[in-house]
mmCIF file of C-alpha atoms and ligand atoms in Angstrom:
data_model
loop_
_atom_site.group_PDB
_atom_site.id
_atom_site.type_symbol
_atom_site.label_atom_id
_atom_site.label_comp_id
_atom_site.label_asym_id
_atom_site.label_seq_id
_atom_site.Cartn_x
_atom_site.Cartn_y
_atom_site.Cartn_z
ATOM 1 C CA MET D 15 29.216 -72.766 19.122
ATOM 2 C CA MET D 16 26.799 -69.658 18.110
ATOM 3 C CA MET D 17 29.318 -68.034 16.679
ATOM 4 C CA MET D 18 29.106 -64.248 16.828
ATOM 5 C CA PHE D 19 27.931 -62.617 13.778
ATOM 6 C CA ARG D 20 25.294 -65.628 13.799
ATOM 7 C CA ASN D 21 23.364 -63.751 16.946
ATOM 8 C CA HIS D 22 23.256 -60.652 14.499
ATOM 9 C CA VAL D 23 22.224 -62.202 11.774
ATOM 10 C CA GLN D 24 19.970 -64.026 14.649
ATOM 11 C CA ALA D 25 18.637 -60.741 15.445
ATOM 12 C CA THR D 26 17.574 -59.235 12.735
ATOM 13 C CA SER D 27 16.626 -62.301 10.693
ATOM 14 C CA SER D 28 13.812 -63.518 13.139
ATOM 15 C CA THR D 29 11.465 -61.302 12.301
ATOM 16 C CA VAL D 30 11.480 -62.063 8.515
ATOM 17 C CA LEU D 31 11.777 -65.561 9.214
ATOM 18 C CA ALA D 32 8.555 -64.836 11.799
ATOM 19 C CA MET D 33 7.079 -63.453 8.258
ATOM 20 C CA MET D 34 7.961 -66.427 6.585
ATOM 21 C CA MET D 35 5.900 -68.667 8.861
ATOM 22 C CA THR D 36 2.841 -66.696 8.453
ATOM 23 C CA ARG D 37 3.398 -66.883 4.608
ATOM 24 C CA SER D 38 4.171 -71.088 5.140
ATOM 25 C CA LEU D 39 0.953 -70.942 6.040
ATOM 26 C CA ARG D 40 -0.245 -71.233 2.232
ATOM 27 C CA TYR D 41 1.472 -75.040 2.126
ATOM 28 C CA SER D 42 -0.915 -75.953 4.329
ATOM 29 C CA SER D 43 -3.713 -76.729 1.730
ATOM 30 C CA SER D 44 -3.992 -74.465 -1.692
ATOM 31 C CA SER D 45 -2.029 -72.329 -3.293
ATOM 32 C CA SER D 46 -4.827 -70.069 -3.868
ATOM 33 C CA SER D 47 -5.111 -67.332 -1.069
ATOM 34 C CA ALA D 48 -8.554 -67.862 -0.754
ATOM 35 C CA SER D 49 -8.576 -71.364 -0.105
ATOM 36 C CA ALA D 50 -5.860 -70.663 2.315
ATOM 37 C CA ALA D 51 -7.967 -68.158 4.472
ATOM 38 C CA SER D 52 -11.220 -70.474 4.762
ATOM 39 C CA ALA D 53 -8.261 -72.723 5.665
ATOM 40 C CA ALA D 54 -7.209 -70.572 8.343
ATOM 41 C CA ALA D 55 -10.603 -69.623 9.113
ATOM 42 C CA SER D 56 -11.471 -73.266 9.440
ATOM 43 C CA GLY D 57 -8.815 -73.736 11.840
ATOM 44 C CA ALA D 58 -7.084 -76.467 9.691
ATOM 45 C CA VAL D 59 -3.562 -76.946 10.797
ATOM 46 C CA GLU D 60 -0.267 -73.972 9.930
ATOM 47 C CA ARG D 61 2.805 -75.793 9.180
ATOM 48 C CA MET D 62 5.934 -74.560 9.911
ATOM 49 C CA PRO D 63 8.171 -73.943 7.238
ATOM 50 C CA LYS D 64 10.533 -77.186 6.663
ATOM 51 C CA PHE D 65 13.403 -76.835 4.547
ATOM 52 C CA LEU D 66 15.692 -79.237 2.583
ATOM 53 C CA VAL D 67 19.017 -78.272 1.767
ATOM 54 C CA THR D 68 21.087 -79.077 -0.956
ATOM 55 C CA GLY D 69 24.827 -78.919 -1.048
ATOM 56 C CA SER D 70 24.433 -77.864 2.692
ATOM 57 C CA THR D 71 28.430 -78.526 3.484
ATOM 58 C CA GLY D 72 29.623 -75.521 1.123
ATOM 59 C CA GLN D 73 30.615 -72.546 2.255
ATOM 60 C CA LEU D 74 26.917 -70.875 2.387
ATOM 61 C CA GLY D 75 25.644 -73.856 3.177
ATOM 62 C CA VAL D 76 27.047 -75.103 6.929
ATOM 63 C CA GLN D 77 25.798 -71.006 7.992
ATOM 64 C CA LEU D 78 21.724 -71.051 6.299
ATOM 65 C CA VAL D 79 21.541 -74.518 8.236
ATOM 66 C CA SER D 80 22.257 -73.791 11.169
ATOM 67 C CA LEU D 81 20.503 -70.869 10.863
ATOM 68 C CA LEU D 82 17.446 -72.078 9.732
ATOM 69 C CA ARG D 83 17.681 -75.091 12.807
ATOM 70 C CA SER D 84 18.517 -72.185 15.646
ATOM 71 C CA THR D 85 15.125 -70.690 14.027
ATOM 72 C CA PHE D 86 12.452 -72.798 13.045
ATOM 73 C CA GLY D 87 13.584 -75.880 15.456
ATOM 74 C CA ALA D 88 16.507 -79.003 14.841
ATOM 75 C CA ALA D 89 13.884 -80.576 12.616
ATOM 76 C CA SER D 90 12.740 -77.973 10.579
ATOM 77 C CA THR D 91 16.095 -78.277 7.828
ATOM 78 C CA LEU D 92 17.109 -81.230 6.326
ATOM 79 C CA ALA D 93 20.270 -80.935 5.384
ATOM 80 C CA THR D 94 21.317 -83.119 2.950
ATOM 81 C CA ASP D 95 24.440 -83.384 0.086
ATOM 82 C CA VAL D 96 26.649 -86.025 -1.208
ATOM 83 C CA ARG D 97 29.640 -86.303 1.502
ATOM 84 C CA LEU D 98 29.534 -86.194 5.268
ATOM 85 C CA PRO D 99 30.120 -82.173 6.900
ATOM 86 C CA THR D 100 33.601 -82.057 8.482
ATOM 87 C CA ASP D 101 31.525 -79.616 11.131
ATOM 88 C CA GLN D 102 29.758 -82.189 13.017
ATOM 89 C CA ASN D 103 27.470 -79.428 14.736
ATOM 90 C CA MET D 104 25.570 -80.337 11.271
ATOM 91 C CA LEU D 105 25.084 -83.832 12.114
ATOM 92 C CA ASN D 106 24.356 -83.292 15.557
ATOM 93 C CA GLU D 107 22.024 -80.320 15.896
ATOM 94 C CA GLY D 108 19.535 -82.111 13.134
ATOM 95 C CA PRO D 109 18.601 -84.451 10.259
ATOM 96 C CA TYR D 110 20.632 -85.199 7.603
ATOM 97 C CA ALA D 111 20.744 -87.387 4.500
ATOM 98 C CA PHE D 112 22.722 -88.442 1.616
ATOM 99 C CA LEU D 113 21.645 -86.717 -1.389
ATOM 100 C CA ASP D 114 22.775 -86.516 -4.792
ATOM 101 C CA VAL D 115 20.964 -84.099 -6.390
ATOM 102 C CA THR D 116 21.530 -85.453 -10.443
ATOM 103 C CA ASN D 117 19.297 -88.285 -9.136
ATOM 104 C CA GLY D 118 15.720 -87.265 -9.524
ATOM 105 C CA ASP D 119 13.926 -89.729 -7.846
ATOM 106 C CA ALA D 120 16.168 -89.723 -4.739
ATOM 107 C CA VAL D 121 15.462 -85.376 -4.212
ATOM 108 C CA ARG D 122 11.890 -86.037 -4.737
ATOM 109 C CA ARG D 123 11.323 -88.972 -2.582
ATOM 110 C CA LEU D 124 13.811 -87.114 0.791
ATOM 111 C CA ALA D 125 11.091 -84.079 -0.062
ATOM 112 C CA ASP D 126 8.185 -85.800 0.344
ATOM 113 C CA GLN D 127 9.204 -88.202 3.180
ATOM 114 C CA HIS D 128 10.936 -84.265 4.941
ATOM 115 C CA GLU D 129 7.406 -82.754 3.424
ATOM 116 C CA ALA D 130 9.152 -80.109 2.579
ATOM 117 C CA THR D 131 7.544 -76.660 2.010
ATOM 118 C CA HIS D 132 10.597 -75.139 1.160
ATOM 119 C CA ILE D 133 14.053 -76.253 -0.966
ATOM 120 C CA VAL D 134 16.682 -74.622 -0.776
ATOM 121 C CA HIS D 135 19.364 -75.282 -3.601
ATOM 122 C CA LEU D 136 23.014 -74.638 -2.825
ATOM 123 C CA ALA D 137 23.984 -77.722 -5.183
ATOM 124 C CA SER D 138 26.953 -76.563 -7.512
ATOM 125 C CA LEU D 139 30.217 -76.603 -9.132
ATOM 126 C CA LEU D 140 32.400 -73.754 -8.664
ATOM 127 C CA SER D 141 34.134 -71.468 -11.741
ATOM 128 C CA ALA D 142 37.214 -72.614 -11.600
ATOM 129 C CA VAL D 143 36.471 -76.437 -10.459
ATOM 130 C CA GLY D 144 33.786 -76.282 -13.093
ATOM 131 C CA GLU D 145 36.236 -75.818 -15.509
ATOM 132 C CA ALA D 146 38.425 -78.442 -14.457
ATOM 133 C CA ASN D 147 34.982 -80.684 -15.105
ATOM 134 C CA PRO D 148 32.592 -79.383 -16.909
ATOM 135 C CA GLU D 149 30.416 -82.789 -17.729
ATOM 136 C CA LEU D 150 30.266 -83.016 -14.126
ATOM 137 C CA ALA D 151 29.360 -79.580 -13.495
ATOM 138 C CA LEU D 152 26.143 -79.731 -16.000
ATOM 139 C CA ARG D 153 25.203 -82.839 -14.586
ATOM 140 C CA ILE D 154 25.215 -81.023 -10.812
ATOM 141 C CA GLY D 155 24.172 -77.603 -12.483
ATOM 142 C CA ASN D 156 21.234 -78.457 -14.975
ATOM 143 C CA GLU D 157 20.110 -81.871 -13.863
ATOM 144 C CA GLY D 158 20.041 -81.051 -10.667
ATOM 145 C CA THR D 159 18.061 -77.484 -10.858
ATOM 146 C CA LYS D 160 16.001 -79.518 -13.102
ATOM 147 C CA ASN D 161 15.163 -82.165 -10.436
ATOM 148 C CA VAL D 162 14.858 -80.068 -7.948
ATOM 149 C CA LEU D 163 12.031 -77.978 -10.014
ATOM 150 C CA GLU D 164 10.273 -81.117 -10.601
ATOM 151 C CA ALA D 165 10.403 -81.887 -6.705
ATOM 152 C CA ALA D 166 8.811 -78.771 -6.129
ATOM 153 C CA ARG D 167 6.279 -79.303 -8.807
ATOM 154 C CA ASP D 168 4.958 -82.282 -7.899
ATOM 155 C CA CYS D 169 4.638 -81.882 -4.101
ATOM 156 C CA GLU D 170 2.596 -84.881 -2.594
ATOM 157 C CA GLY D 171 -0.949 -83.796 -2.296
ATOM 158 C CA GLY D 172 0.059 -80.135 -1.640
ATOM 159 C CA SER D 173 0.744 -76.994 -3.763
ATOM 160 C CA PRO D 174 4.303 -76.333 -4.908
ATOM 161 C CA ARG D 175 6.744 -76.392 -2.977
ATOM 162 C CA THR D 176 9.195 -73.008 -3.264
ATOM 163 C CA VAL D 177 12.732 -72.728 -4.372
ATOM 164 C CA TYR D 178 15.165 -70.481 -3.309
ATOM 165 C CA ALA D 179 18.202 -71.121 -5.585
ATOM 166 C CA PRO D 180 21.236 -68.862 -5.793
ATOM 167 C CA SER D 181 22.345 -67.746 -8.966
ATOM 168 C CA SER D 182 25.913 -65.806 -9.702
ATOM 169 C CA ILE D 183 27.487 -63.041 -11.437
ATOM 170 C CA ALA D 184 28.879 -66.187 -13.761
ATOM 171 C CA VAL D 185 25.846 -65.641 -15.413
ATOM 172 C CA PHE D 186 27.906 -62.681 -16.785
ATOM 173 C CA GLY D 187 30.448 -62.072 -19.836
ATOM 174 C CA PRO D 188 32.584 -60.133 -21.572
ATOM 175 C CA SER D 189 29.741 -58.528 -23.130
ATOM 176 C CA ALA D 190 27.689 -57.195 -20.136
ATOM 177 C CA GLY D 191 30.546 -54.914 -19.463
ATOM 178 C CA LYS D 192 32.035 -53.136 -15.872
ATOM 179 C CA VAL D 193 29.290 -52.877 -14.474
ATOM 180 C CA ALA D 194 26.432 -55.642 -14.721
ATOM 181 C CA GLY D 195 22.994 -55.846 -14.019
ATOM 182 C CA ASP D 196 19.372 -57.304 -14.512
ATOM 183 C CA LYS D 197 19.145 -55.643 -17.916
ATOM 184 C CA SER D 198 22.765 -57.088 -18.876
ATOM 185 C CA HIS D 199 23.537 -59.484 -21.384
ATOM 186 C CA LEU D 200 23.836 -62.807 -20.596
ATOM 187 C CA MET D 201 26.570 -64.252 -22.194
ATOM 188 C CA PRO D 202 29.070 -66.015 -19.824
ATOM 189 C CA SER D 203 32.332 -67.981 -20.613
ATOM 190 C CA THR D 204 32.321 -70.446 -18.219
ATOM 191 C CA VAL D 205 30.336 -74.042 -17.755
ATOM 192 C CA TYR D 206 29.730 -72.431 -14.071
ATOM 193 C CA GLY D 207 28.156 -69.440 -16.009
ATOM 194 C CA ILE D 208 25.939 -71.636 -18.322
ATOM 195 C CA THR D 209 24.330 -73.611 -16.139
ATOM 196 C CA LYS D 210 23.545 -70.667 -13.696
ATOM 197 C CA VAL D 211 21.658 -69.111 -16.430
ATOM 198 C CA HIS D 212 19.745 -72.196 -17.684
ATOM 199 C CA LEU D 213 18.990 -71.815 -13.801
ATOM 200 C CA GLU D 214 17.428 -68.854 -13.680
ATOM 201 C CA LEU D 215 15.512 -69.329 -17.181
ATOM 202 C CA LEU D 216 14.048 -72.870 -15.775
ATOM 203 C CA GLY D 217 12.930 -71.651 -12.520
ATOM 204 C CA ALA D 218 11.233 -68.703 -14.614
ATOM 205 C CA TYR D 219 9.499 -71.502 -16.699
ATOM 206 C CA TYR D 220 8.441 -73.739 -13.890
ATOM 207 C CA ARG D 221 7.055 -70.297 -11.992
ATOM 208 C CA LYS D 222 4.958 -69.156 -15.160
ATOM 209 C CA LYS D 223 4.439 -72.751 -16.243
ATOM 210 C CA TYR D 224 3.550 -74.905 -13.007
ATOM 211 C CA GLY D 225 3.122 -71.736 -10.437
ATOM 212 C CA VAL D 226 6.796 -72.815 -8.580
ATOM 213 C CA ASP D 227 7.012 -69.506 -5.921
ATOM 214 C CA PHE D 228 11.184 -70.138 -7.476
ATOM 215 C CA ARG D 229 13.827 -67.197 -6.519
ATOM 216 C CA SER D 230 16.971 -66.477 -7.166
ATOM 217 C CA LEU D 231 19.740 -64.173 -6.311
ATOM 218 C CA ARG D 232 22.823 -62.952 -8.363
ATOM 219 C CA TYR D 233 26.212 -63.315 -5.859
ATOM 220 C CA PRO D 234 28.642 -62.573 -5.863
ATOM 221 C CA GLY D 235 31.675 -63.166 -4.104
ATOM 222 C CA VAL D 236 30.639 -64.281 -0.983
ATOM 223 C CA VAL D 237 33.341 -63.473 1.484
ATOM 224 C CA SER D 238 33.385 -65.272 4.768
ATOM 225 C CA ALA D 239 36.244 -66.736 7.337
ATOM 226 C CA THR D 240 35.713 -70.164 5.934
ATOM 227 C CA PRO D 241 37.192 -71.768 2.878
ATOM 228 C CA GLY D 242 35.418 -71.701 -0.382
ATOM 229 C CA GLY D 243 34.598 -74.208 -2.485
ATOM 230 C CA GLY D 244 36.568 -74.147 -5.883
ATOM 231 C CA GLY D 245 36.165 -70.926 -7.296
ATOM 232 C CA THR D 246 37.131 -67.314 -8.677
ATOM 233 C CA THR D 247 36.458 -65.086 -5.360
ATOM 234 C CA ASP D 248 38.399 -67.960 -3.035
ATOM 235 C CA TRP D 249 41.494 -65.769 -2.765
ATOM 236 C CA SER D 250 39.883 -63.267 -0.547
ATOM 237 C CA MET D 251 39.033 -65.373 1.942
ATOM 238 C CA ASP D 252 42.601 -67.363 1.828
ATOM 239 C CA MET D 253 43.654 -64.026 2.289
ATOM 240 C CA LEU D 254 41.539 -62.904 5.131
ATOM 241 C CA MET D 255 42.076 -66.657 6.403
ATOM 242 C CA TYR D 256 45.553 -66.122 6.753
ATOM 243 C CA ALA D 257 45.587 -62.751 8.068
ATOM 244 C CA ARG D 258 43.779 -63.960 11.079
ATOM 245 C CA GLN D 259 45.891 -66.510 11.558
ATOM 246 C CA MET D 260 48.454 -63.861 11.935
ATOM 247 C CA LEU D 261 46.672 -62.313 14.114
ATOM 248 C CA SER D 262 45.907 -65.478 16.743
ATOM 249 C CA ASP D 263 49.468 -66.121 16.636
ATOM 250 C CA LYS D 264 50.692 -63.148 17.638
ATOM 251 C CA ALA D 265 47.888 -62.674 20.223
ATOM 252 C CA ALA D 266 49.367 -66.316 21.135
ATOM 253 C CA GLY D 267 52.797 -64.750 21.628
ATOM 254 C CA LYS D 268 53.916 -66.822 18.514
ATOM 255 C CA THR D 269 56.454 -65.068 15.948
ATOM 256 C CA THR D 270 54.444 -64.670 12.891
ATOM 257 C CA THR D 271 55.283 -66.301 9.532
ATOM 258 C CA ALA D 272 57.128 -64.005 6.999
ATOM 259 C CA ILE D 273 56.217 -66.369 4.396
ATOM 260 C CA PRO D 274 54.099 -63.646 2.268
ATOM 261 C CA PHE D 275 50.285 -64.735 1.500
ATOM 262 C CA GLU D 276 50.447 -66.074 -2.242
ATOM 263 C CA CYS D 277 47.257 -64.161 -4.005
ATOM 264 C CA PHE D 278 45.841 -66.259 -7.565
ATOM 265 C CA LEU D 279 44.738 -63.309 -9.520
ATOM 266 C CA LYS D 280 46.598 -59.873 -10.402
ATOM 267 C CA LYS D 281 46.498 -56.961 -7.591
ATOM 268 C CA ASP D 282 43.894 -54.602 -9.571
ATOM 269 C CA THR D 283 41.546 -57.112 -10.411
ATOM 270 C CA PHE D 284 38.181 -55.362 -9.480
ATOM 271 C CA LEU D 285 35.494 -57.946 -8.974
ATOM 272 C CA PRO D 286 32.154 -57.503 -6.480
ATOM 273 C CA TYR D 287 31.652 -58.596 -3.289
ATOM 274 C CA VAL D 288 29.756 -59.581 -0.499
ATOM 275 C CA SER D 289 30.200 -60.576 3.397
ATOM 276 C CA MET D 290 28.465 -64.045 4.456
ATOM 277 C CA ASP D 291 26.625 -62.085 7.244
ATOM 278 C CA ASP D 292 24.987 -59.697 4.887
ATOM 279 C CA THR D 293 24.228 -62.790 2.171
ATOM 280 C CA LEU D 294 22.536 -64.696 5.220
ATOM 281 C CA ASN D 295 20.227 -61.264 6.214
ATOM 282 C CA GLU D 296 19.481 -60.662 3.023
ATOM 283 C CA THR D 297 18.899 -64.178 1.479
ATOM 284 C CA VAL D 298 16.130 -65.030 4.638
ATOM 285 C CA LYS D 299 15.014 -61.704 3.970
ATOM 286 C CA PHE D 300 14.598 -62.604 0.096
ATOM 287 C CA MET D 301 12.860 -66.016 0.608
ATOM 288 C CA SER D 302 10.699 -64.234 3.303
ATOM 289 C CA ALA D 303 9.288 -61.173 1.145
ATOM 290 C CA SER D 304 5.761 -61.711 -0.865
ATOM 291 C CA GLN D 305 6.870 -62.863 -4.003
ATOM 292 C CA PRO D 306 8.609 -60.528 -5.768
ATOM 293 C CA PRO D 307 8.081 -59.436 -9.678
ATOM 294 C CA GLN D 308 11.359 -61.117 -10.520
ATOM 295 C CA CYS D 309 12.383 -64.132 -10.084
ATOM 296 C CA THR D 310 15.888 -63.149 -10.174
ATOM 297 C CA TYR D 311 17.665 -60.073 -9.342
ATOM 298 C CA SER D 312 21.504 -58.648 -8.956
ATOM 299 C CA VAL D 313 22.705 -57.550 -6.131
ATOM 300 C CA THR D 314 26.091 -56.607 -4.462
ATOM 301 C CA GLY D 315 28.052 -55.240 -1.445
ATOM 302 C CA LEU D 316 30.728 -53.782 -2.672
ATOM 303 C CA SER D 317 33.857 -53.765 -5.082
ATOM 304 C CA PHE D 318 37.832 -54.230 -4.140
ATOM 305 C CA THR D 319 40.739 -55.254 -5.285
ATOM 306 C CA PRO D 320 43.355 -57.737 -3.802
ATOM 307 C CA GLU D 321 45.837 -54.945 -3.593
ATOM 308 C CA GLN D 322 43.269 -52.706 -1.501
ATOM 309 C CA LEU D 323 41.876 -55.983 0.401
ATOM 310 C CA HIS D 324 45.808 -56.194 1.375
ATOM 311 C CA GLU D 325 45.741 -52.528 2.293
ATOM 312 C CA SER D 326 42.643 -52.823 4.831
ATOM 313 C CA ILE D 327 44.446 -55.619 6.183
ATOM 314 C CA ARG D 328 47.638 -53.744 7.067
ATOM 315 C CA ARG D 329 45.851 -51.416 8.929
ATOM 316 C CA HIS D 330 46.038 -54.404 11.840
ATOM 317 C CA ILE D 331 48.986 -56.200 10.652
ATOM 318 C CA PRO D 332 51.366 -53.537 8.947
ATOM 319 C CA GLU D 333 53.996 -56.742 8.339
ATOM 320 C CA PHE D 334 51.097 -58.808 6.212
ATOM 321 C CA GLU D 335 53.161 -59.444 3.154
ATOM 322 C CA VAL D 336 50.778 -60.689 -0.169
ATOM 323 C CA THR D 337 52.758 -61.829 -3.126
ATOM 324 C CA TYR D 338 50.855 -61.799 -6.703
ATOM 325 C CA ASN D 339 51.177 -65.028 -8.682
ATOM 326 C CA PRO D 340 48.564 -65.748 -10.996
ATOM 327 C CA CYS D 341 46.362 -68.553 -12.027
ATOM 328 C CA ALA D 342 45.387 -68.331 -15.887
ATOM 329 C CA VAL D 343 41.986 -70.126 -15.329
ATOM 330 C CA ARG D 344 40.796 -68.023 -12.914
ATOM 331 C CA GLN D 345 42.559 -65.178 -14.113
ATOM 332 C CA LYS D 346 40.532 -65.118 -17.397
ATOM 333 C CA ILE D 347 37.399 -66.063 -15.286
ATOM 334 C CA ALA D 348 38.099 -62.739 -13.236
ATOM 335 C CA ASP D 349 37.900 -60.735 -16.543
ATOM 336 C CA SER D 350 35.390 -61.987 -18.009
ATOM 337 C CA TRP D 351 32.895 -60.760 -14.726
ATOM 338 C CA PRO D 352 31.901 -57.491 -14.097
ATOM 339 C CA ASP D 353 33.863 -55.033 -11.584
ATOM 340 C CA SER D 354 30.342 -54.302 -10.287
ATOM 341 C CA CYS D 355 26.938 -54.794 -10.228
ATOM 342 C CA GLU D 356 23.705 -52.290 -10.779
ATOM 343 C CA ASP D 357 21.282 -53.545 -7.543
ATOM 344 C CA SER D 358 18.356 -50.959 -7.810
ATOM 345 C CA ALA D 359 15.664 -53.239 -8.457
ATOM 346 C CA ALA D 360 16.682 -56.027 -5.644
ATOM 347 C CA ARG D 361 16.982 -52.490 -3.598
ATOM 348 C CA ARG D 362 13.509 -51.176 -4.685
ATOM 349 C CA ASP D 363 11.144 -54.571 -4.682
ATOM 350 C CA TRP D 364 12.470 -55.904 -1.391
ATOM 351 C CA SER D 365 14.506 -53.917 -0.005
ATOM 352 C CA TRP D 366 17.597 -55.369 -0.418
ATOM 353 C CA ASN D 367 20.381 -53.537 2.142
ATOM 354 C CA PRO D 368 23.394 -54.850 3.197
ATOM 355 C CA ALA D 369 25.600 -53.313 5.929
ATOM 356 C CA VAL D 370 28.844 -53.704 4.380
ATOM 357 C CA SER D 371 29.924 -51.735 1.856
ATOM 358 C CA THR D 372 33.716 -50.915 1.985
ATOM 359 C CA ALA D 373 36.641 -53.356 2.053
ATOM 360 C CA ASP D 374 37.907 -51.512 5.805
ATOM 361 C CA ALA D 375 34.510 -52.586 7.148
ATOM 362 C CA LEU D 376 34.573 -56.165 5.410
ATOM 363 C CA VAL D 377 37.682 -56.609 7.329
ATOM 364 C CA ASP D 378 37.135 -55.873 10.574
ATOM 365 C CA GLN D 379 33.959 -58.065 10.795
ATOM 366 C CA ILE D 380 36.131 -60.795 9.067
ATOM 367 C CA LEU D 381 38.835 -60.065 11.130
ATOM 368 C CA PHE D 382 37.447 -59.201 14.897
ATOM 369 C CA HIS D 383 33.645 -60.091 14.935
ATOM 370 C CA GLU D 384 33.782 -63.430 13.038
ATOM 371 C CA ASP D 385 33.991 -67.174 14.647
ATOM 372 C CA ALA D 386 35.164 -69.013 12.016
ATOM 373 C CA ASP D 387 33.114 -72.855 12.298
ATOM 374 C CA ASP D 388 34.733 -75.556 13.407
ATOM 375 C CA ALA D 389 35.145 -77.160 10.366
ATOM 376 C CA GLY D 390 36.497 -73.384 8.662
ATOM 377 C CA GLU D 391 38.730 -74.044 11.879
ATOM 378 C CA GLN D 392 40.258 -77.276 10.668
ATOM 379 C CA ASN D 393 40.692 -76.121 7.401
ATOM 380 C CA LEU D 394 41.737 -72.682 8.240
ATOM 381 C CA GLN D 395 45.077 -74.569 10.267
ATOM 382 C CA LYS D 396 45.260 -76.737 6.326
ATOM 383 C CA ALA D 397 45.276 -73.256 4.281
ATOM 384 C CA THR D 398 47.522 -71.361 6.713
ATOM 385 C CA ILE D 399 50.134 -74.389 7.120
ATOM 386 C CA LYS D 400 52.562 -74.206 3.805
HETATM 387 C C1 AKB F 11 33.143 -68.283 -7.955
HETATM 388 O O1 AKB F 11 33.724 -67.606 -7.787
HETATM 389 O O2 AKB F 11 32.985 -69.178 -8.643
HETATM 390 C C2 AKB F 11 32.025 -67.848 -6.661
HETATM 391 C C3 AKB F 11 30.618 -67.023 -7.569
HETATM 392 C C4 AKB F 11 31.162 -65.626 -7.493
HETATM 393 O O3 AKB F 11 29.783 -67.830 -7.934
HETATM 394 N N1 AKB F 11 32.362 -67.641 -5.469
#
């Protein structure tokens, strides 16, 4: 099912994706633009970009795989993960393979078999689950990233593959201050944050030493109508899914639940966020831009507290109640992160320009315009049956 918000993403992304196709000509023979030009002049076969996506079954992976396939064709994008997607569309619509990113040979073999020009590396353990299993978080985060970068540099008979791998506001710790940006001190207090600092530094190293076009965005909490994967910002999606359920119950004439939504952060915890729609659009724009001066950029859409999101929801559902029961681990992580981010370099260098900048706009988009995908619907039901 093509989602309503995806149609919007689709329309606005097709131009930048077309630019990416042009850029992918560089992969047809050599990394030097002079050689690429002469290859093009001599009639060398143009290559469409081909993507290998790790961590495809996660919150962002499901949406990005679908967008890439619908733009470049079903065969363009090899979705991979260590688990099967709950969303059957991912299996039905294009190629899928089991891939454990800690297995370097397997990463390289699949990238070669698929003739990937781009690796989109999403696999990682998010902040809260990372704290529950630091050893696994380090293996997936550090070894996985090294394996992806190695597969990118050692590309069978061609120039290095492009790597897009998101970073996170988790790279910041208390020393970064309440407004953090590209020049802030990086002293994370979570293992997840440490793996993201490692990712940023190693990516920059591979760009300098081996010419790998490595790009990364420091995402704040990405908000969609689908469940998160064990992050500190997941409460926002949980609250919005609960509200969607109440709305659909009301529309179906059912009595709405009187059980308040329980939030795992304190009501006045400010954090930065970005809508899923903006994340997809702007990520694809970033991937398609000619190589920006920095490998990594801080970005943000808006900041809000749980209490503010609740108030925005109550414009549509006045009976929506929230109780606050802070989780010690996640509250500590949230308190170590900035309230908001400074993203002027991203705006200047490649026109980062998210559309959603208020909690009201975010709520309206998610409650009324964004359809959860099938997996999301299933999880939505699980999440709201208490
Ligand atoms: C998390 O909460 O761990 C993630 C993130 C901000 O990277 N959503």
